[in-house]
Coordinates of C-alpha atoms in Angstrom, one line a residue:
Chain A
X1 CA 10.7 5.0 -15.8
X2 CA 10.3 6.9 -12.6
X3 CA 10.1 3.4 -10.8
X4 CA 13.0 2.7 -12.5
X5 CA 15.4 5.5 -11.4
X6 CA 14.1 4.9 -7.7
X7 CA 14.8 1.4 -7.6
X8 CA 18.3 2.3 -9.4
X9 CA 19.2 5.1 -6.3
X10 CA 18.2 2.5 -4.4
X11 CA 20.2 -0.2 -5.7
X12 CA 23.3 2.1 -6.0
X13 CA 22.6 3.1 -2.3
X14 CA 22.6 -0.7 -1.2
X15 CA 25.5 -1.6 -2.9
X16 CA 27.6 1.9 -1.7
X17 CA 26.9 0.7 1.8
X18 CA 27.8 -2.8 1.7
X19 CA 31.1 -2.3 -0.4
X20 CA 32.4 1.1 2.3
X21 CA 30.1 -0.6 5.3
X22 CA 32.1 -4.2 4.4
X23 CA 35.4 -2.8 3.9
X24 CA 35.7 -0.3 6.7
X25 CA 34.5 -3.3 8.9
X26 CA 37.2 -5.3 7.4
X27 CA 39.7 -2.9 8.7
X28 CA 38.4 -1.9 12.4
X29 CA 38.0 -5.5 12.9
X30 CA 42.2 -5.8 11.8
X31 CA 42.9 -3.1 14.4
X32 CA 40.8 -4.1 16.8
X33 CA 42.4 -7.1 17.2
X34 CA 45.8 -5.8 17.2
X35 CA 45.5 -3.2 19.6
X36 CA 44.0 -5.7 22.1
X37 CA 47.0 -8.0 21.9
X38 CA 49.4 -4.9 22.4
X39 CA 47.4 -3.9 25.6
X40 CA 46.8 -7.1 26.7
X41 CA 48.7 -7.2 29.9
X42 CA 47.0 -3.7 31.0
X43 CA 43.8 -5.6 32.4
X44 CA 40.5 -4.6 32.7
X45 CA 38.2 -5.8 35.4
X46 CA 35.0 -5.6 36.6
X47 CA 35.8 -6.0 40.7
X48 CA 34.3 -3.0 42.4
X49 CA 37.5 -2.7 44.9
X50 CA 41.2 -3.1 44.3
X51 CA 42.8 -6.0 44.8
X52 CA 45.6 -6.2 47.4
X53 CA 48.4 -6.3 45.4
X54 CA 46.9 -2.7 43.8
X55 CA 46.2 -1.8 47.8
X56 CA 48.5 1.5 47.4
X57 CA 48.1 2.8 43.8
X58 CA 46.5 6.0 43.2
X59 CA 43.2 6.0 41.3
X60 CA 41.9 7.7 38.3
X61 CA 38.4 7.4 36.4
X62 CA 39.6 6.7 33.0
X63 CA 36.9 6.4 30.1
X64 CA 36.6 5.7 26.2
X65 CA 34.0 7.0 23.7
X66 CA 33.0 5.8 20.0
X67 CA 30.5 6.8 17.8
X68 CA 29.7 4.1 14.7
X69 CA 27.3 5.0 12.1
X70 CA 24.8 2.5 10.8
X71 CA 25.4 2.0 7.1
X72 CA 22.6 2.0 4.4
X73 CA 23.1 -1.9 3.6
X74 CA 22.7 -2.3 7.4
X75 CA 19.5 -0.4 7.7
X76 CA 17.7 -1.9 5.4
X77 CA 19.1 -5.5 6.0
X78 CA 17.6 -4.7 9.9
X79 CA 14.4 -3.7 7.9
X80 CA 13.6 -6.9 6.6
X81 CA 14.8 -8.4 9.7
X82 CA 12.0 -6.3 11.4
X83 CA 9.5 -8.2 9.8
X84 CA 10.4 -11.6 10.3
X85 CA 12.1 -10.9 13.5
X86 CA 15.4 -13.2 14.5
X87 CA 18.8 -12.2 15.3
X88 CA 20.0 -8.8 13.5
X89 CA 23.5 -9.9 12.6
X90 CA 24.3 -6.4 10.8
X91 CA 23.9 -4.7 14.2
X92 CA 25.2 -6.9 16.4
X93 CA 29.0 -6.7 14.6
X94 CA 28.7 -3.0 14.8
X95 CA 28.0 -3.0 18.9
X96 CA 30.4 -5.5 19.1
X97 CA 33.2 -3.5 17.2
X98 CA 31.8 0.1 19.1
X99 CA 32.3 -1.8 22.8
X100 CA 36.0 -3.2 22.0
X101 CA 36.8 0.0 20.4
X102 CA 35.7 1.9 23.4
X103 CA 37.2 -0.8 26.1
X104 CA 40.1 0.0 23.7
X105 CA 40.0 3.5 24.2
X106 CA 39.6 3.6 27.9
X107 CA 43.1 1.2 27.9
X108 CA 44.8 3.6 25.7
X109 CA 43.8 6.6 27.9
X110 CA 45.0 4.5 31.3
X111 CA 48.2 3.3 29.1
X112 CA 48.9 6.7 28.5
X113 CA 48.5 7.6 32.4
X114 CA 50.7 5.0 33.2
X115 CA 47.9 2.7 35.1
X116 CA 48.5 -1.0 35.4
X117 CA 45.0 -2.2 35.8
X118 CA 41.2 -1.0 35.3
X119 CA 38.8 -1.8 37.8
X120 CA 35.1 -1.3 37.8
X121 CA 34.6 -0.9 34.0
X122 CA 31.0 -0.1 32.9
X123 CA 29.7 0.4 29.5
X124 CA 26.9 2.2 28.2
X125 CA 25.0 2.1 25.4
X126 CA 22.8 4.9 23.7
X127 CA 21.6 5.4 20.0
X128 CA 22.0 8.9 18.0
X129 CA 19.6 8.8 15.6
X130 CA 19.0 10.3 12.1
X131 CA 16.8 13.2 11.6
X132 CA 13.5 12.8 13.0
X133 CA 14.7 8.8 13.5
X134 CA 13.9 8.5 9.6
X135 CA 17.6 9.3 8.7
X136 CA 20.4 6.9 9.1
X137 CA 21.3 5.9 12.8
X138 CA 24.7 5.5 14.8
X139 CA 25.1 4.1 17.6
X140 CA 27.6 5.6 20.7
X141 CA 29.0 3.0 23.6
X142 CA 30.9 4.9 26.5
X143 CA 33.5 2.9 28.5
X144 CA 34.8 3.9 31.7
X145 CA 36.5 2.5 34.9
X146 CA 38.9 3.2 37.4
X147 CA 42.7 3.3 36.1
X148 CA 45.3 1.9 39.0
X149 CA 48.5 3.9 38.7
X150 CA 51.5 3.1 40.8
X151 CA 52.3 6.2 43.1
X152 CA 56.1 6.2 42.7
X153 CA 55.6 6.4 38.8
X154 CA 52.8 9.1 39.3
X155 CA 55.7 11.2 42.0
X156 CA 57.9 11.0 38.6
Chain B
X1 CA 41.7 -15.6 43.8
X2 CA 44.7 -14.0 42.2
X3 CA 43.8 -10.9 40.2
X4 CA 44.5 -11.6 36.2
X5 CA 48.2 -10.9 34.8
X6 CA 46.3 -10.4 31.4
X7 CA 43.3 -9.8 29.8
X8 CA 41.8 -13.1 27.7
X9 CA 41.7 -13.4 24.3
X10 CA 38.4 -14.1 23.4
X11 CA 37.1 -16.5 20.9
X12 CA 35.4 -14.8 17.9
X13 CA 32.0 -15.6 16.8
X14 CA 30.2 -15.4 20.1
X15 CA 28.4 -11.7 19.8
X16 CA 29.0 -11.2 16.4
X17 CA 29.3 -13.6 13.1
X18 CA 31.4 -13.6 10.3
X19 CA 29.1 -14.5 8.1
X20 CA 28.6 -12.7 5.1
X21 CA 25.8 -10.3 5.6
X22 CA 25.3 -11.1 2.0
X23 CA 23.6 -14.1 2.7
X24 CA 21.6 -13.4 5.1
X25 CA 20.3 -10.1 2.8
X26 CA 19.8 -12.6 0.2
X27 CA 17.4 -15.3 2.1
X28 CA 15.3 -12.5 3.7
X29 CA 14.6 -10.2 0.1
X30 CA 13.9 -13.1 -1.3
X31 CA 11.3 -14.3 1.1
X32 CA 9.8 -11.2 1.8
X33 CA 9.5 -10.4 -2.3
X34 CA 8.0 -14.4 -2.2
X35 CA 5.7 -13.3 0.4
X36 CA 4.6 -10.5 -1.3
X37 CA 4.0 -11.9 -4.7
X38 CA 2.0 -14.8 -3.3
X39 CA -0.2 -12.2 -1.3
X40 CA -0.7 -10.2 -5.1
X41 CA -1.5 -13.6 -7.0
X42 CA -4.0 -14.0 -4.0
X43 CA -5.7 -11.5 -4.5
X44 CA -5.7 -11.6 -8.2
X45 CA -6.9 -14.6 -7.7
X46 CA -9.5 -13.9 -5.4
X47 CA -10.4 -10.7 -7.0
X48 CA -13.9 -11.4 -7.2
X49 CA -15.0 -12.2 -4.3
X50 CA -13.0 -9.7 -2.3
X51 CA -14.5 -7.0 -4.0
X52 CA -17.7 -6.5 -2.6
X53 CA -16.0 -6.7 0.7
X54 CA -14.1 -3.6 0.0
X55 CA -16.1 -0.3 1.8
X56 CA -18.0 1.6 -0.4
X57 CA -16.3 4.2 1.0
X58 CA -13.0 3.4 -0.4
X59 CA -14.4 3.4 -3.8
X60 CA -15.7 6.9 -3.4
X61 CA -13.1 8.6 -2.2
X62 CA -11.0 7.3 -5.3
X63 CA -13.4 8.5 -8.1
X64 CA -14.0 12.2 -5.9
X65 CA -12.7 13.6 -9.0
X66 CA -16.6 12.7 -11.0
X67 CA -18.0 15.0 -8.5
X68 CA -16.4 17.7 -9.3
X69 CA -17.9 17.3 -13.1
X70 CA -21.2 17.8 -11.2
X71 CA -20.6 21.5 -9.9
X72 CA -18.7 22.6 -13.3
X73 CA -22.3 24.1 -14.4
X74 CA -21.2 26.8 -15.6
X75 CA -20.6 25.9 -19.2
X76 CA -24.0 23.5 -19.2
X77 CA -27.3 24.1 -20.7
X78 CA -30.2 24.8 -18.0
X79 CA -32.0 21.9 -19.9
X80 CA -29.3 19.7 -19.4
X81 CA -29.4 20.4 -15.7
X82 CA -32.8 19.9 -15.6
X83 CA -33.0 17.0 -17.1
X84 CA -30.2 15.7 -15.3
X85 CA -32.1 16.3 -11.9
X86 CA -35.3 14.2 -13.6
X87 CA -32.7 11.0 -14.2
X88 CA -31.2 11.8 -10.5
X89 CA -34.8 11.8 -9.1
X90 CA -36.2 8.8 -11.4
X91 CA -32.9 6.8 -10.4
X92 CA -33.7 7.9 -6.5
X93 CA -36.9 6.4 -7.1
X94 CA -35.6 3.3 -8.4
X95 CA -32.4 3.1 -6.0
X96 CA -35.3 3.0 -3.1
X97 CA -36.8 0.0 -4.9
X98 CA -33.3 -2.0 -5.5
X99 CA -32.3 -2.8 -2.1
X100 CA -29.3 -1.1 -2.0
X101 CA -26.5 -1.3 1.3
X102 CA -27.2 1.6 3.5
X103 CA -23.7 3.3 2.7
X104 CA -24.1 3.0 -1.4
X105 CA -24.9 6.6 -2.8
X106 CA -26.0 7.1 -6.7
X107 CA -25.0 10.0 -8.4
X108 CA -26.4 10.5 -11.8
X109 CA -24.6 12.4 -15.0
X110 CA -26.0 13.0 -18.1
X111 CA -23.7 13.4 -20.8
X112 CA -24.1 15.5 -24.4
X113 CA -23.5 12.7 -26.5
X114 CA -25.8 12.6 -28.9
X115 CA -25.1 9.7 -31.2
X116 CA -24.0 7.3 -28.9
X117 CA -27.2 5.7 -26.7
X118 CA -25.7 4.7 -23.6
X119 CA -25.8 4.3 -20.4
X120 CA -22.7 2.8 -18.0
X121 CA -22.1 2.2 -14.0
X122 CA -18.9 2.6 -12.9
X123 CA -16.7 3.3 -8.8
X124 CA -18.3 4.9 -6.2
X125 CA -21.8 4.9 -7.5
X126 CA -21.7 7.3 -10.4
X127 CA -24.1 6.4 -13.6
X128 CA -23.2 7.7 -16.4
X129 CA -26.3 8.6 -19.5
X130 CA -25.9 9.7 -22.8
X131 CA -28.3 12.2 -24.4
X132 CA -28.0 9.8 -27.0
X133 CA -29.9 7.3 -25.0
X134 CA -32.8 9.4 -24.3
X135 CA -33.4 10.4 -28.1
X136 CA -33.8 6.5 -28.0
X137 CA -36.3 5.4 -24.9
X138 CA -39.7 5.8 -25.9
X139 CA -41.3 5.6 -22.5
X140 CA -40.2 5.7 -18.6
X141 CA -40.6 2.5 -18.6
X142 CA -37.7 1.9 -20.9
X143 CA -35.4 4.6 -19.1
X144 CA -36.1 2.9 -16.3
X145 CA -34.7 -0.6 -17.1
X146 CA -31.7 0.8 -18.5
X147 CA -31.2 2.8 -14.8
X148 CA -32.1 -0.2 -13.1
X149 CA -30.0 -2.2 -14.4
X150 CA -27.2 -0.2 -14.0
X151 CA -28.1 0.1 -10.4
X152 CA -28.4 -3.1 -10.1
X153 CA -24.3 -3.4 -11.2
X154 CA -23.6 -1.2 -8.8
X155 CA -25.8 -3.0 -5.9
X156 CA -23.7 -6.3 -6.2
X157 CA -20.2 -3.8 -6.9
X158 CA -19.3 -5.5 -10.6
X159 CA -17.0 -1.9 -11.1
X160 CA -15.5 -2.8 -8.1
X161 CA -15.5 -6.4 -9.4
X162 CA -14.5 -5.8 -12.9
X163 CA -10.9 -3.5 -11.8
X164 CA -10.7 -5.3 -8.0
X165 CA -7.3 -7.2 -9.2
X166 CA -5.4 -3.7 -9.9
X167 CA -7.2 -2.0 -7.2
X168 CA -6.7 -4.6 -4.2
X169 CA -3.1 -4.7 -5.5
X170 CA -2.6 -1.2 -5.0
X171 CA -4.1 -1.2 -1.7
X172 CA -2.3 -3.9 -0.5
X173 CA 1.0 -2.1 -1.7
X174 CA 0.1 0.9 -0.4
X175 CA -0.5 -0.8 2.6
X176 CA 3.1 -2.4 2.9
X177 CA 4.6 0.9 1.9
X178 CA 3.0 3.2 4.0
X179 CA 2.2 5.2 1.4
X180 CA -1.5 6.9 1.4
X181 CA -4.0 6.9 -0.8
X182 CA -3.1 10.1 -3.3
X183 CA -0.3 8.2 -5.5
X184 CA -3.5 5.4 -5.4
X185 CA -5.5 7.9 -7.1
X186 CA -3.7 9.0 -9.2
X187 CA -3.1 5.3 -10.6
X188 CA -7.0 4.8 -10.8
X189 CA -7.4 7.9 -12.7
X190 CA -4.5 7.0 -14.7
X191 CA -6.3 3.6 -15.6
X192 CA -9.4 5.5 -17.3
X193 CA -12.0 4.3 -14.7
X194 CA -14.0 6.4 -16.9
X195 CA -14.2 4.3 -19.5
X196 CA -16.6 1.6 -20.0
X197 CA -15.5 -1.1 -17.4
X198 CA -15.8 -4.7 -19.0
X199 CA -18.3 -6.7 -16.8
X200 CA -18.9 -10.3 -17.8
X201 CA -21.9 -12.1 -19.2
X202 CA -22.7 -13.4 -15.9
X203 CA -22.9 -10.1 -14.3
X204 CA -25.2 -8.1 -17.1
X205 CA -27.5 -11.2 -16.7
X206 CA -27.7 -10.9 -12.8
X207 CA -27.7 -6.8 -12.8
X208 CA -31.2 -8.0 -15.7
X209 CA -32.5 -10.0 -13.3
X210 CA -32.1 -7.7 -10.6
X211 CA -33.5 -4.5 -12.7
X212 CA -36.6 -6.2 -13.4
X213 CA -37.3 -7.1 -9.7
X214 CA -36.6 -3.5 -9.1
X215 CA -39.1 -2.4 -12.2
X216 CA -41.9 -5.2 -11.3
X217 CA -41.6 -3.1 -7.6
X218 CA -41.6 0.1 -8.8
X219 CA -44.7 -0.1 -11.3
X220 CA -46.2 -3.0 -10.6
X221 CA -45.9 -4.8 -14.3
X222 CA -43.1 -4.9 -16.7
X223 CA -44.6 -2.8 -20.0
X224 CA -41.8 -1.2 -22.4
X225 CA -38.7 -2.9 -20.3
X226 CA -37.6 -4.7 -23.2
X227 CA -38.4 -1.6 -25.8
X228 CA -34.9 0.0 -25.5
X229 CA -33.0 -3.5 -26.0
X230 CA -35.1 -4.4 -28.7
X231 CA -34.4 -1.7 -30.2
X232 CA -30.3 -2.0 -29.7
X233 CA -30.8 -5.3 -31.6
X234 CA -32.6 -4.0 -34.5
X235 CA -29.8 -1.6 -35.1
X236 CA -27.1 -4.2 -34.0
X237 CA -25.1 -3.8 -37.4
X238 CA -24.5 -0.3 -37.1
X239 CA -20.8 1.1 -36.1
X240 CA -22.0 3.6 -33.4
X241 CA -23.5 0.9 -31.4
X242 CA -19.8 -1.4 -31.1
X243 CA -19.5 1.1 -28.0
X244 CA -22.4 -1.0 -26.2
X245 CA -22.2 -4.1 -27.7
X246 CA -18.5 -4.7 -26.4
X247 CA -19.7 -4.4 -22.6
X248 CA -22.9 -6.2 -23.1
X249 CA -22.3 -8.9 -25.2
X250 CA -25.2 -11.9 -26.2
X251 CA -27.8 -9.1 -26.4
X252 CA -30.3 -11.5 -28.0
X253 CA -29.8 -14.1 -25.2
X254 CA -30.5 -11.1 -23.1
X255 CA -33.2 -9.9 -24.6
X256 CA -35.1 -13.2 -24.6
X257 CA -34.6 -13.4 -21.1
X258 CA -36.1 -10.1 -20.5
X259 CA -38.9 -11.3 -22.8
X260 CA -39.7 -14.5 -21.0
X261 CA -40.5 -12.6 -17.5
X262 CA -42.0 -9.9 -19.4
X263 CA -44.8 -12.3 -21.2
X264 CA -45.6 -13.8 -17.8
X265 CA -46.0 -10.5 -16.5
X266 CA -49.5 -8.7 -17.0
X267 CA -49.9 -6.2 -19.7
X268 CA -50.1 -2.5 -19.1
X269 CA -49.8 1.2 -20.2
X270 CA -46.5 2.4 -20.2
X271 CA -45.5 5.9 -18.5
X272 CA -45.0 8.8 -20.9
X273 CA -41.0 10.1 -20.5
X274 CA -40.7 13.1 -17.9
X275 CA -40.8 16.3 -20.1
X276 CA -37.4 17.4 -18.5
X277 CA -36.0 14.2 -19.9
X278 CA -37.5 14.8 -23.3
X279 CA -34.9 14.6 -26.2
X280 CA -36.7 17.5 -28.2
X281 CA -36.0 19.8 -25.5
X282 CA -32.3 19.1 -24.9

């Protein structure tokens, strides 16, 4: 009986995080997308200097944060990954959806500054983990880069 | 190079799948349950001859509880104490004879049952007599088999043997969990380890074989070994002895076994019972 109710928590667990884990997925992935086609002409770059056309804009370090927690269904899907070993396709949707959402952020924050371009983006990467690292994880990614903004819209 | 107008839309699919994770959930439980199952039938399978590869140790520490029974003295009889050092210091002598593994320990208990002669091995070394059994013996010669032999069970670990499916099971699931040894325990105790463990035909005749090897050794001849058995099979119709007769089944086979090597053996006097171990002054 007591096996029982432990593999029932566990069950109900499993099945709570794929159904939320799935759906909410679902929807970032929706808005992802259509945030990236509105801000597609604001372009992000990696080039460490302006280029010549940009020559005269006035800078600004512009940056975008996101924090995505690992779902139950996830963790234990990575689990069994663990000891076979192979690609972990439950986390590698969730950095890819925490990098666009932060490259995302980072372009809303320039947008919103009035820059034209990002150069020299960078990401970075680092995990937050449960309590004691036995807890469930989430991960963080930090964009940031340099926003171009034309001075005579900056003047006003 | 001109500088981009836009960014690219990027194809998905490259970092990250659309597949459903379903699937991929699916295969792995599924092979890791397979994986697991196969390993259990394994061992179930191999049960037998894993055992005795398991550490003494390991059987020890799972039956700690039996010592315990040992320092409860408080409620026993001095006789009973006494004459439970005797058997401990008889079976000592005997153990020495029986060419035991270095780590194997014997503890000996003697139990107030009265109308039940017995006498069983069972984890981690612990040998089990009934007062019942000593009203019985007739000399220490006849004790003496009966500990011998259940020496001699656990010399080539039949307890181990006889539960080794459920116990290498645990351990391997323990293993795989992470989980330590207490819940394991607690399964083994739950089991009734204390009971009379089943061993097999084959096993009582080896652990026969074995005692009288150990007996021949200790005194030289083989007088009174078959006494006590004999005995069992003159009385093999009454209820109280179904107890023995379910673990040690084809006495009479047994007993003409015992008879052949005891015939080719020389004749001699038999040694009178320790007085501790005397039924009279229980």
């Amino acid at each position: 009986m007591e096996a029982l109710i432990k593999i029932g928590i566990f069950a109900l667990l499993l099945g709570l995080g794929f159904f939320f884990g799935r759906r909410a997925e679902a929807k970032h992935y929706k808005s992802i997308l259509s945030r990236e086609d509105a801000l597609r002409s604001l372009v992000v770059s990696t080039d460490r200097f302006p280029p010549p056309e940009y020559m005269n804009h006035h800078t600004e370090l512009v940056s975008g944060n996101v924090v995505i927690s690992v779902d139950y269904f996830k963790q234990v899907s990575a689990g069994l990954r663990g000891l076979v070993g192979g690609r972990i396709r439950a986390y590698e949707t969730l950095l890819d959806r925490a990098r666009r959402e932060a490259l995302l952020r980072m372009q809303e924050q320039a947008h919103a500054a009035g820059a034209e371009a990002i150069i020299n983006t960078k990401l970075e990467t680092s995990r937050i983990s449960g309590n004691g690292n036995k807890g469930i994880g989430s991960v963080e990614v930090l964009a940031y880069g340099t926003a171009l903004i034309p001075i005579h819209k900056n003047l006003g | 190079m001109a500088f981009a107008k836009q960014n690219p839309k990027i194809p998905e699919g490259i970092n990250a799948s659309s597949e459903n994770p379903l699937k991929e959930f699916s295969i792995l439980l599924g092979g890791v349950l397979l994986a697991i199952t196969a390993v259990v039938a394994l061992l179930l399978l191999f049960s037998h001859q894993l055992a005795p590869l398991i550490p003494f140790r390991y059987e020890q520490q799972l039956v700690s509880k039996f010592g315990q029974l040992r320092n409860n003295t408080e409620n026993r009889k001095q006789s009973m104490l006494s004459a439970e050092a005797a058997l401990q210091e008889l079976g000592d002598q005997l153990a020495n004879k029986s060419q035991l593994a270095p780590d194997i320990k014997l503890h000996f208990h003697l139990v107030d049952e009265a109308d039940v002669p017995n006498a069983f091995a069972t984890l981690g070394g612990h040998i089990f007599v009934t007062t019942g059994l000593l009203r019985e013996v007739s000399s220490e010669n006849a004790l003496a088999m009966v500990l011998a032999h259940e020496i001699a069970h656990i010399k080539f670990r039949h307890p181990a043997q006889s539960i080794s499916g459920g116990l290498l099971v645990q351990l391997f699931l323990s293993v795989v969990t992470g989980q330590n040894a207490v819940a394991l325990q607690s399964t083994v105790q739950q089991a009734g380890i204390m009971t009379v463990l089943g061993f097999s035909r084959k096993m009582e005749s080896a652990a026969d074989r074995a005692a009288l090897d150990t007996l021949e050794q200790h005194y030289g001849h083989l007088a009174g070994a078959e006494a006590f058995f004999k005995k069992i099979l003159a009385q093999h119709r009454q209820a109280s002895w179904q107890a023995i007769f379910a673990s040690h089944p084809d006495m009479q086979q047994r007993i003409e076994q015992i008879k052949t090597r005891t015939q080719k053996s020389k004749t001699a006097a038999t040694k009178a019972l320790d007085p501790r171990l005397d039924y009279q002054n229980l």
